[in-house]
């Protein structure tokens, strides 16, 4: 099954629950197979199947809770800093600190970082997977990374205190 | 390009979303602005660390994989009964076959993605070395100084070529970590251009690099890669593919001695 392990990893990060992630992945493959006739040969299969998973997630309980912030960047607090602080610039973070920061991000920021940084999708692929314009991908990704840095910095300060 | 525009483009820079013209302009700026170069490295580092922390954080169990495979597998019918299947079931069979075809092509593209990722990681290391005030840990033009420096630091040994009759000059080396294993990075110079040579161990079943014997272009850099006696060599530089190939030939000759 193409992308199985990666879709499962993405589903776990989205739902933050392994059982819910398993249901989500199984439903994604069932829908993908049933709706395979709607896939246009020659287009991006990865973006197509990620879009199915993401749309399926939106219909789950956790997805419905997240929907509030998913389509509106205004609903997510903007990071207060625009500059990258020197302390963050040169810091190397523990994997657990990065994982914690990622878990704390709002879903629309988290999925952006997962698709761009972890799945290493192009902006075009992310736009297809999320059904949003490329310009929105770029602006939301920029805000997501700033929010991530703020969370990491807060974690570093918390440890120092 | 000024600093403000450079910082606006840094996300697209690390995501390889810039046009060749924009990439040229940002490279030019990063060469002369230490502050923006540090910011760019921080962006690259953060992206790499995020990937390392979140990729394959959760892995599916074999039982779960089997369950999904069974769930999407079309019901097997004796051949003599196929004609009696409802029309929509024929569709499911065709869809399953097409799905499998996509799966095969996805595996091929995954190998390409692994190659791109491996090259991108080494390119990052090369760029970081160029930006560093202390690019190597053993500073010497003498191969009999550089090679012994790696003794006890690496689980393998390699030969370095005699360069006194060539235009290439050895600058030194350092230990790197690639794919969770120690390897060597050697730095050479040719007419003000610097060339990185990465030497890492090949692992059974791990083949992220495409087989290639000639230098190819990757994001404006020339890259050549080959294997020799269980070691993977990768040469990277902003100089021409011919120059990279020239050094590669010298290294190959030294390795076969």
PDB file of C-alpha atoms in Angstrom, chain B residues 122 153-158 176-184 198-209 226-234:
ATOM      1  CA  UNK B 122      25.041  16.446   2.086  1.00  0.00           C
ATOM      2  CA  UNK B 153      37.393   7.902  14.624  1.00  0.00           C
ATOM      3  CA  UNK B 154      35.873   5.925  11.742  1.00  0.00           C
ATOM      4  CA  UNK B 155      35.009   2.222  11.375  1.00  0.00           C
ATOM      5  CA  UNK B 156      36.685   2.188   7.926  1.00  0.00           C
ATOM      6  CA  UNK B 157      39.780   3.509   6.154  1.00  0.00           C
ATOM      7  CA  UNK B 158      40.287   5.175   2.771  1.00  0.00           C
ATOM      8  CA  UNK B 176      30.508  13.957  10.029  1.00  0.00           C
ATOM      9  CA  UNK B 177      27.402  11.998  10.908  1.00  0.00           C
ATOM     10  CA  UNK B 178      25.237  10.867   8.043  1.00  0.00           C
ATOM     11  CA  UNK B 179      22.326   8.465   8.351  1.00  0.00           C
ATOM     12  CA  UNK B 180      23.275   7.875  12.009  1.00  0.00           C
ATOM     13  CA  UNK B 181      26.794   6.715  11.087  1.00  0.00           C
ATOM     14  CA  UNK B 182      30.170   8.416  11.272  1.00  0.00           C
ATOM     15  CA  UNK B 183      31.794   9.372   7.972  1.00  0.00           C
ATOM     16  CA  UNK B 184      34.545  11.595   6.630  1.00  0.00           C
ATOM     17  CA  UNK B 198      31.989  12.772   1.712  1.00  0.00           C
ATOM     18  CA  UNK B 199      32.914   9.155   2.441  1.00  0.00           C
ATOM     19  CA  UNK B 200      30.369   6.997   4.258  1.00  0.00           C
ATOM     20  CA  UNK B 201      29.749   3.295   4.661  1.00  0.00           C
ATOM     21  CA  UNK B 202      27.280   1.587   2.330  1.00  0.00           C
ATOM     22  CA  UNK B 203      24.693  -0.425   4.218  1.00  0.00           C
ATOM     23  CA  UNK B 204      22.963  -3.585   3.007  1.00  0.00           C
ATOM     24  CA  UNK B 205      19.494  -2.699   1.748  1.00  0.00           C
ATOM     25  CA  UNK B 206      20.088   1.040   2.026  1.00  0.00           C
ATOM     26  CA  UNK B 207      20.619   2.586  -1.381  1.00  0.00           C
ATOM     27  CA  UNK B 208      19.558   6.219  -1.290  1.00  0.00           C
ATOM     28  CA  UNK B 209      21.881   7.284  -4.102  1.00  0.00           C
ATOM     29  CA  UNK B 226      30.017   6.230  -6.668  1.00  0.00           C
ATOM     30  CA  UNK B 227      30.795   3.200  -4.514  1.00  0.00           C
ATOM     31  CA  UNK B 228      34.131   1.513  -4.010  1.00  0.00           C
ATOM     32  CA  UNK B 229      34.924  -1.357  -1.640  1.00  0.00           C
ATOM     33  CA  UNK B 230      31.762  -0.890   0.399  1.00  0.00           C
ATOM     34  CA  UNK B 231      32.227   2.858   0.758  1.00  0.00           C
ATOM     35  CA  UNK B 232      30.049   5.560  -0.806  1.00  0.00           C
ATOM     36  CA  UNK B 233      31.902   8.598  -2.129  1.00  0.00           C
ATOM     37  CA  UNK B 234      30.042  11.856  -2.869  1.00  0.00           C
TER      38      UNK B 234
END
